[in-house]
Tab-separated table of C-alpha atoms in Angstrom:
chain	number	residue	atom	x	y	z
A	10	UNK	CA	-0.011	-0.011	0.019
A	11	UNK	CA	1.118	3.489	-0.705
A	12	UNK	CA	1.924	5.794	2.203
A	13	UNK	CA	2.567	9.495	2.374
A	14	UNK	CA	4.512	10.986	5.321
A	15	UNK	CA	4.713	14.615	6.369
A	16	UNK	CA	7.135	14.759	9.266
A	17	UNK	CA	6.549	18.404	10.170
A	18	UNK	CA	3.251	18.853	12.043
A	19	UNK	CA	3.829	22.636	12.194
A	20	UNK	CA	6.033	25.168	10.522
A	21	UNK	CA	6.261	28.919	10.732
A	22	UNK	CA	7.779	31.623	8.492
A	23	UNK	CA	8.126	35.350	8.477
A	24	UNK	CA	6.237	37.250	5.818
A	25	UNK	CA	8.309	37.606	2.606
A	26	UNK	CA	10.591	34.783	3.609
A	27	UNK	CA	10.924	31.311	2.131
A	28	UNK	CA	9.781	28.071	3.708
A	29	UNK	CA	10.018	24.432	2.648
A	30	UNK	CA	7.525	21.704	3.630
A	31	UNK	CA	8.682	18.143	3.491
A	32	UNK	CA	6.955	15.081	2.141
A	33	UNK	CA	8.091	11.548	1.502
A	34	UNK	CA	6.154	8.693	0.017
A	35	UNK	CA	6.418	5.015	-0.509
A	36	UNK	CA	5.179	3.204	-3.594
A	37	UNK	CA	6.095	0.385	-5.893
A	38	UNK	CA	4.299	1.980	-8.829
A	39	UNK	CA	6.173	3.614	-11.719
A	40	UNK	CA	3.217	5.681	-12.887
A	41	UNK	CA	1.908	8.135	-10.315
A	42	UNK	CA	1.191	11.746	-9.511
A	43	UNK	CA	1.965	13.899	-6.546
A	44	UNK	CA	0.108	16.937	-5.294
A	45	UNK	CA	0.213	19.690	-2.668
A	46	UNK	CA	-3.147	20.841	-1.408
A	47	UNK	CA	-3.774	23.843	0.769
A	48	UNK	CA	-6.614	23.872	3.315
A	49	UNK	CA	-7.250	27.262	4.923
A	50	UNK	CA	-9.445	27.682	7.969
A	51	UNK	CA	-12.530	27.635	5.704
A	52	UNK	CA	-11.504	23.980	5.082
A	53	UNK	CA	-11.836	24.274	1.358
A	54	UNK	CA	-9.271	22.056	-0.427
A	55	UNK	CA	-7.207	24.035	-2.897
A	56	UNK	CA	-4.793	22.470	-5.353
A	57	UNK	CA	-1.425	24.218	-5.106
A	58	UNK	CA	0.760	22.267	-7.445
A	59	UNK	CA	1.065	18.850	-8.976
A	60	UNK	CA	3.886	16.760	-10.423
A	61	UNK	CA	3.778	13.836	-12.804
A	62	UNK	CA	6.271	11.187	-11.860
A	63	UNK	CA	7.514	10.732	-15.437
A	64	UNK	CA	8.549	14.376	-15.612
A	65	UNK	CA	12.018	15.099	-14.436
A	66	UNK	CA	11.496	18.868	-14.384
A	67	UNK	CA	10.196	20.227	-11.098
A	68	UNK	CA	6.794	21.813	-11.219
A	69	UNK	CA	6.444	25.531	-10.565
A	70	UNK	CA	3.425	27.657	-10.002
A	71	UNK	CA	4.252	31.353	-9.318
A	72	UNK	CA	5.690	31.436	-5.757
A	73	UNK	CA	5.264	27.703	-5.258
A	74	UNK	CA	7.781	25.157	-6.486
A	75	UNK	CA	8.590	21.586	-5.696
A	76	UNK	CA	11.766	19.549	-5.318
A	77	UNK	CA	10.867	16.170	-6.666
A	78	UNK	CA	13.523	13.535	-5.936
A	79	UNK	CA	12.123	10.348	-7.464
A	80	UNK	CA	14.860	7.976	-6.328
A	81	UNK	CA	14.556	9.249	-2.763
A	82	UNK	CA	10.765	9.347	-2.987
A	83	UNK	CA	10.793	12.868	-1.716
A	84	UNK	CA	8.465	15.720	-2.770
A	85	UNK	CA	9.015	18.973	-0.886
A	86	UNK	CA	7.133	22.225	-1.384
A	87	UNK	CA	8.920	25.547	-1.398
A	88	UNK	CA	6.925	28.737	-0.804
A	89	UNK	CA	8.832	31.891	-1.728
A	90	UNK	CA	7.979	35.410	-0.636
A	91	UNK	CA	5.510	34.045	1.915
A	92	UNK	CA	2.252	35.990	2.365
A	93	UNK	CA	-0.200	36.069	5.205
A	94	UNK	CA	-2.722	34.379	3.005
A	95	UNK	CA	-0.446	31.333	2.714
A	96	UNK	CA	-1.244	30.440	6.311
A	97	UNK	CA	-3.094	27.129	6.138
A	98	UNK	CA	-2.773	23.349	6.517
A	99	UNK	CA	-0.869	21.855	3.681
A	100	UNK	CA	-1.300	18.276	2.530
A	101	UNK	CA	0.929	16.228	0.350
A	102	UNK	CA	-1.012	13.670	-1.695
A	103	UNK	CA	-0.299	10.707	-3.923
A	104	UNK	CA	-2.289	9.155	-6.697
A	105	UNK	CA	-1.366	6.009	-8.639
A	106	UNK	CA	-1.702	6.345	-12.358
A	107	UNK	CA	-4.330	3.651	-12.549
A	108	UNK	CA	-6.273	4.574	-9.417
A	109	UNK	CA	-8.964	6.577	-11.149
A	110	UNK	CA	-8.377	9.495	-8.856
A	111	UNK	CA	-8.026	7.895	-5.411
A	112	UNK	CA	-5.797	10.106	-3.360
A	113	UNK	CA	-3.656	9.119	-0.366
A	114	UNK	CA	-2.909	12.103	1.894
A	115	UNK	CA	-0.089	12.827	4.287
A	116	UNK	CA	-0.768	13.912	7.847
A	117	UNK	CA	-0.574	17.585	7.009
A	118	UNK	CA	1.609	20.497	8.063
A	119	UNK	CA	0.139	23.615	9.679
A	120	UNK	CA	1.886	26.654	8.288
A	121	UNK	CA	1.855	29.859	10.292
A	122	UNK	CA	2.975	33.128	8.597
A	123	UNK	CA	4.184	35.914	10.933
A	124	UNK	CA	3.857	39.547	9.896
B	9	UNK	CA	-13.913	26.456	-13.911
B	10	UNK	CA	-15.237	23.170	-12.663
B	11	UNK	CA	-17.138	23.345	-9.409
B	12	UNK	CA	-18.409	20.749	-7.004
B	13	UNK	CA	-21.309	21.658	-4.754
B	14	UNK	CA	-21.694	19.911	-1.430
B	15	UNK	CA	-24.779	20.342	0.688
B	16	UNK	CA	-25.463	20.985	3.470
B	17	UNK	CA	-22.399	22.828	4.743
B	18	UNK	CA	-23.348	22.333	8.339
B	19	UNK	CA	-25.818	20.070	10.101
B	20	UNK	CA	-26.599	19.527	13.747
B	21	UNK	CA	-28.954	16.772	14.728
B	22	UNK	CA	-29.967	14.462	17.528
B	23	UNK	CA	-28.457	11.054	18.021
B	24	UNK	CA	-30.244	8.345	16.102
B	25	UNK	CA	-31.107	10.581	13.166
B	26	UNK	CA	-30.066	9.727	9.630
B	27	UNK	CA	-28.347	12.462	7.722
B	28	UNK	CA	-27.951	12.782	3.939
B	29	UNK	CA	-25.112	14.781	2.355
B	30	UNK	CA	-25.123	15.609	-1.355
B	31	UNK	CA	-22.157	16.020	-3.644
B	32	UNK	CA	-22.970	17.460	-7.034
B	33	UNK	CA	-20.675	18.305	-10.007
B	34	UNK	CA	-22.024	21.443	-11.575
B	35	UNK	CA	-20.459	21.660	-14.974
B	36	UNK	CA	-18.884	18.322	-15.674
B	37	UNK	CA	-19.800	14.653	-15.587
B	38	UNK	CA	-18.221	12.623	-12.766
B	39	UNK	CA	-18.452	8.882	-13.120
B	40	UNK	CA	-16.384	8.552	-9.958
B	41	UNK	CA	-16.738	10.522	-6.743
B	42	UNK	CA	-14.889	10.040	-3.421
B	43	UNK	CA	-15.993	10.537	0.190
B	44	UNK	CA	-13.466	11.522	2.804
B	45	UNK	CA	-13.722	12.110	6.528
B	46	UNK	CA	-11.583	14.521	8.425
B	47	UNK	CA	-11.190	15.045	12.160
B	48	UNK	CA	-9.894	18.415	13.513
B	49	UNK	CA	-6.267	19.093	12.586
B	50	UNK	CA	-5.951	15.664	11.009
B	51	UNK	CA	-5.678	14.402	7.517
B	52	UNK	CA	-8.381	13.376	5.064
B	53	UNK	CA	-9.211	9.713	5.279
B	54	UNK	CA	-10.862	8.094	2.241
B	55	UNK	CA	-14.034	6.339	3.243
B	56	UNK	CA	-15.396	5.106	-0.107
B	57	UNK	CA	-15.245	5.456	-3.832
B	58	UNK	CA	-18.595	6.092	-5.433
B	59	UNK	CA	-19.221	4.860	-8.946
B	60	UNK	CA	-22.162	5.887	-11.094
B	61	UNK	CA	-24.566	3.006	-11.611
B	62	UNK	CA	-22.752	0.545	-9.404
B	63	UNK	CA	-22.033	-0.252	-5.813
B	64	UNK	CA	-19.599	1.923	-3.881
B	65	UNK	CA	-16.221	0.551	-2.894
B	66	UNK	CA	-15.542	1.042	0.810
B	67	UNK	CA	-12.199	1.320	2.503
B	68	UNK	CA	-11.204	-1.141	5.164
B	69	UNK	CA	-12.870	-0.410	8.464
B	70	UNK	CA	-15.745	1.659	7.035
B	71	UNK	CA	-19.148	0.251	7.797
B	72	UNK	CA	-21.178	-0.108	4.643
B	73	UNK	CA	-24.457	-0.163	6.468
B	74	UNK	CA	-23.546	2.857	8.448
B	75	UNK	CA	-22.448	5.043	5.568
B	76	UNK	CA	-24.804	4.451	2.630
B	77	UNK	CA	-23.600	5.800	-0.711
B	78	UNK	CA	-25.736	6.301	-3.797
B	79	UNK	CA	-24.426	7.569	-7.143
B	80	UNK	CA	-27.540	7.503	-9.323
B	81	UNK	CA	-26.514	10.003	-11.929
B	82	UNK	CA	-23.321	11.339	-13.504
B	83	UNK	CA	-23.458	14.489	-11.453
B	84	UNK	CA	-24.762	13.432	-8.002
B	85	UNK	CA	-23.512	11.242	-5.279
B	86	UNK	CA	-25.058	11.051	-1.814
B	87	UNK	CA	-23.715	9.918	1.534
B	88	UNK	CA	-26.205	8.942	4.187
B	89	UNK	CA	-25.040	8.578	7.714
B	90	UNK	CA	-27.595	6.194	9.211
B	91	UNK	CA	-28.582	6.287	12.874
B	92	UNK	CA	-25.876	8.814	13.564
B	93	UNK	CA	-24.210	8.961	16.971
B	94	UNK	CA	-21.861	11.470	18.556
B	95	UNK	CA	-18.793	9.554	17.375
B	96	UNK	CA	-19.915	10.154	13.814
B	97	UNK	CA	-19.456	13.899	14.289
B	98	UNK	CA	-16.784	14.966	11.843
B	99	UNK	CA	-16.056	16.926	8.698
B	100	UNK	CA	-17.078	15.093	5.567
B	101	UNK	CA	-15.637	16.123	2.176
B	102	UNK	CA	-16.450	14.807	-1.304
B	103	UNK	CA	-14.446	15.061	-4.446
B	104	UNK	CA	-15.482	14.442	-8.039
B	105	UNK	CA	-13.110	13.046	-10.639
B	106	UNK	CA	-13.378	14.652	-14.017
B	107	UNK	CA	-13.852	11.939	-16.707
B	108	UNK	CA	-10.775	11.547	-18.882
B	109	UNK	CA	-12.551	12.453	-22.072
B	110	UNK	CA	-13.606	15.808	-20.685
B	111	UNK	CA	-11.794	18.931	-21.853
B	112	UNK	CA	-11.540	19.837	-18.190
B	113	UNK	CA	-9.447	16.802	-17.280
B	114	UNK	CA	-6.007	18.117	-18.249
B	115	UNK	CA	-6.497	21.261	-16.131
B	116	UNK	CA	-7.382	19.548	-12.900
B	117	UNK	CA	-8.533	15.969	-12.764
B	118	UNK	CA	-10.330	16.166	-9.453
B	119	UNK	CA	-12.334	18.799	-7.600
B	120	UNK	CA	-13.421	18.991	-3.983
B	121	UNK	CA	-16.590	20.167	-2.421
B	122	UNK	CA	-16.469	22.602	0.459
B	123	UNK	CA	-17.302	19.964	2.996
B	124	UNK	CA	-20.032	19.238	5.531
B	125	UNK	CA	-19.552	19.750	9.247
B	126	UNK	CA	-21.701	17.152	11.014
B	127	UNK	CA	-22.456	17.498	14.684
B	128	UNK	CA	-24.453	14.834	16.454
B	129	UNK	CA	-25.782	15.773	19.874
């Protein structure tokens, strides 16, 4: 079974600074996708960024980027120029290519942004 | 963009009551929908996979008779918590998978509802 581990229950960052959230996963599949979701206090699930395992290039979405290390099964999220609105719970998620959308989530990391 | 509507957003009811939660894809067809449960400050745990026109697939440890799922159309799945008790109080979130042949698939293959906060007194 696939597992996703986020070892940082809480992280904090100063506004305008950079923070990195860690995620590791375990799978025997070769075809899979990785995601970072943001869940603000409203509890809405917001897709931040996604990475296809077959792509070597790290995904980037504006201030958000990932460091995808396939051999190490690591998928960290870097948030640059942190903003107050980035404060939320962040979940790393895994989806096998043939799973028809079934997601496995990590435990989550609560990110606090200090002004 | 694609939107998933989940209703109700909040429900408070007495122990023993059955509660129905709806998950509706508004502008795309969703053959497959998912139901998750989330306790405060914890992760989302998949409860079941809902498939249009067939029986739902439940995750290990989830009681089928307790959490009834019906996916009668390509845009609607319902979760009914039967004879709810205080321990069923939780946040329930659905997500809808965009069918692969949809033009919306490449943009984002799955969309979440805004969740239902269920409180059983």
